[in-house]
Tab-separated table of C-alpha atoms in Angstrom:
chain	number	residue	atom	x	y	z
A	1	UNK	CA	199.509	-30.779	251.206
A	2	UNK	CA	197.912	-27.933	253.082
A	3	UNK	CA	195.623	-27.493	256.048
A	4	UNK	CA	195.096	-29.543	259.176
A	5	UNK	CA	192.949	-32.303	257.718
A	6	UNK	CA	194.014	-35.909	258.112
A	7	UNK	CA	196.023	-37.052	255.096
A	8	UNK	CA	194.116	-38.969	252.463
A	9	UNK	CA	195.338	-42.102	250.747
A	10	UNK	CA	197.433	-41.585	247.597
A	11	UNK	CA	195.603	-41.415	244.286
A	12	UNK	CA	195.789	-44.500	242.084
A	13	UNK	CA	195.391	-45.183	238.382
A	14	UNK	CA	191.741	-46.018	239.117
A	15	UNK	CA	191.068	-42.449	240.342
A	16	UNK	CA	189.730	-40.376	237.462
A	17	UNK	CA	189.302	-36.633	236.828
A	18	UNK	CA	185.775	-35.439	237.558
A	19	UNK	CA	185.917	-33.128	234.517
A	20	UNK	CA	187.389	-35.276	231.724
A	21	UNK	CA	187.985	-38.818	232.997
A	22	UNK	CA	191.805	-38.730	232.707
A	23	UNK	CA	193.926	-40.111	235.541
A	24	UNK	CA	193.588	-37.900	238.623
A	25	UNK	CA	196.665	-36.378	240.246
A	26	UNK	CA	194.967	-33.669	242.329
A	27	UNK	CA	192.379	-34.088	245.092
A	28	UNK	CA	190.425	-31.100	246.395
A	29	UNK	CA	188.944	-31.864	249.827
A	30	UNK	CA	185.927	-29.601	250.230
A	31	UNK	CA	185.066	-27.740	253.434
A	32	UNK	CA	181.548	-29.167	253.604
A	33	UNK	CA	182.789	-32.716	253.095
A	34	UNK	CA	183.554	-34.784	250.044
A	35	UNK	CA	186.238	-34.288	247.482
A	36	UNK	CA	186.824	-33.603	243.814
A	37	UNK	CA	189.474	-35.316	241.697
A	38	UNK	CA	191.263	-33.639	238.811
A	39	UNK	CA	193.887	-34.427	236.188
A	40	UNK	CA	196.899	-32.088	236.213
A	41	UNK	CA	195.349	-29.781	233.593
A	42	UNK	CA	191.998	-29.313	235.320
A	43	UNK	CA	193.643	-29.231	238.740
A	44	UNK	CA	195.736	-26.226	237.683
A	45	UNK	CA	192.648	-24.618	236.182
A	46	UNK	CA	190.477	-24.872	239.325
A	47	UNK	CA	192.933	-25.076	242.273
A	48	UNK	CA	193.050	-21.370	243.132
A	49	UNK	CA	189.269	-20.943	243.106
A	50	UNK	CA	188.825	-24.065	245.220
A	51	UNK	CA	191.584	-23.004	247.636
A	52	UNK	CA	190.032	-19.526	248.017
A	53	UNK	CA	186.787	-21.259	249.020
A	54	UNK	CA	188.573	-23.233	251.731
A	55	UNK	CA	189.310	-26.506	249.928
A	56	UNK	CA	192.413	-28.428	250.936
A	57	UNK	CA	194.407	-29.273	247.781
A	58	UNK	CA	196.459	-32.483	247.632
A	59	UNK	CA	198.726	-32.263	244.576
A	60	UNK	CA	200.471	-35.425	243.345
A	61	UNK	CA	201.459	-34.075	239.914
A	62	UNK	CA	205.131	-34.618	240.772
A	63	UNK	CA	204.421	-38.297	240.041
A	64	UNK	CA	204.022	-37.381	236.351
A	65	UNK	CA	207.763	-36.630	236.109
A	66	UNK	CA	208.633	-39.876	237.901
A	67	UNK	CA	206.481	-41.880	235.480
A	68	UNK	CA	207.917	-40.169	232.400
A	69	UNK	CA	211.490	-40.792	233.567
A	70	UNK	CA	210.792	-44.424	234.482
A	71	UNK	CA	209.206	-45.236	231.119
A	72	UNK	CA	211.548	-43.272	228.818
A	73	UNK	CA	213.922	-45.327	226.669
A	74	UNK	CA	217.504	-45.362	227.977
A	75	UNK	CA	218.733	-43.036	225.220
A	76	UNK	CA	216.185	-40.361	226.287
A	77	UNK	CA	217.110	-40.286	230.004
């Protein structure tokens, strides 16, 4: 998390990417108000441009590794 904005609630499975509809793991809080949600792919694609325009980026992509580890069969851990 960056910036001095109040923290937002964690993203859930119901939060979807504004570009493709996949599960969102990145929230960009815009300077003028509002936010954009992105999957990991689109979040990486747009994060720098959004950040350079003052957006506060909340990145929860580390949860992808937790999910993959938790759901992998025992012989793949």
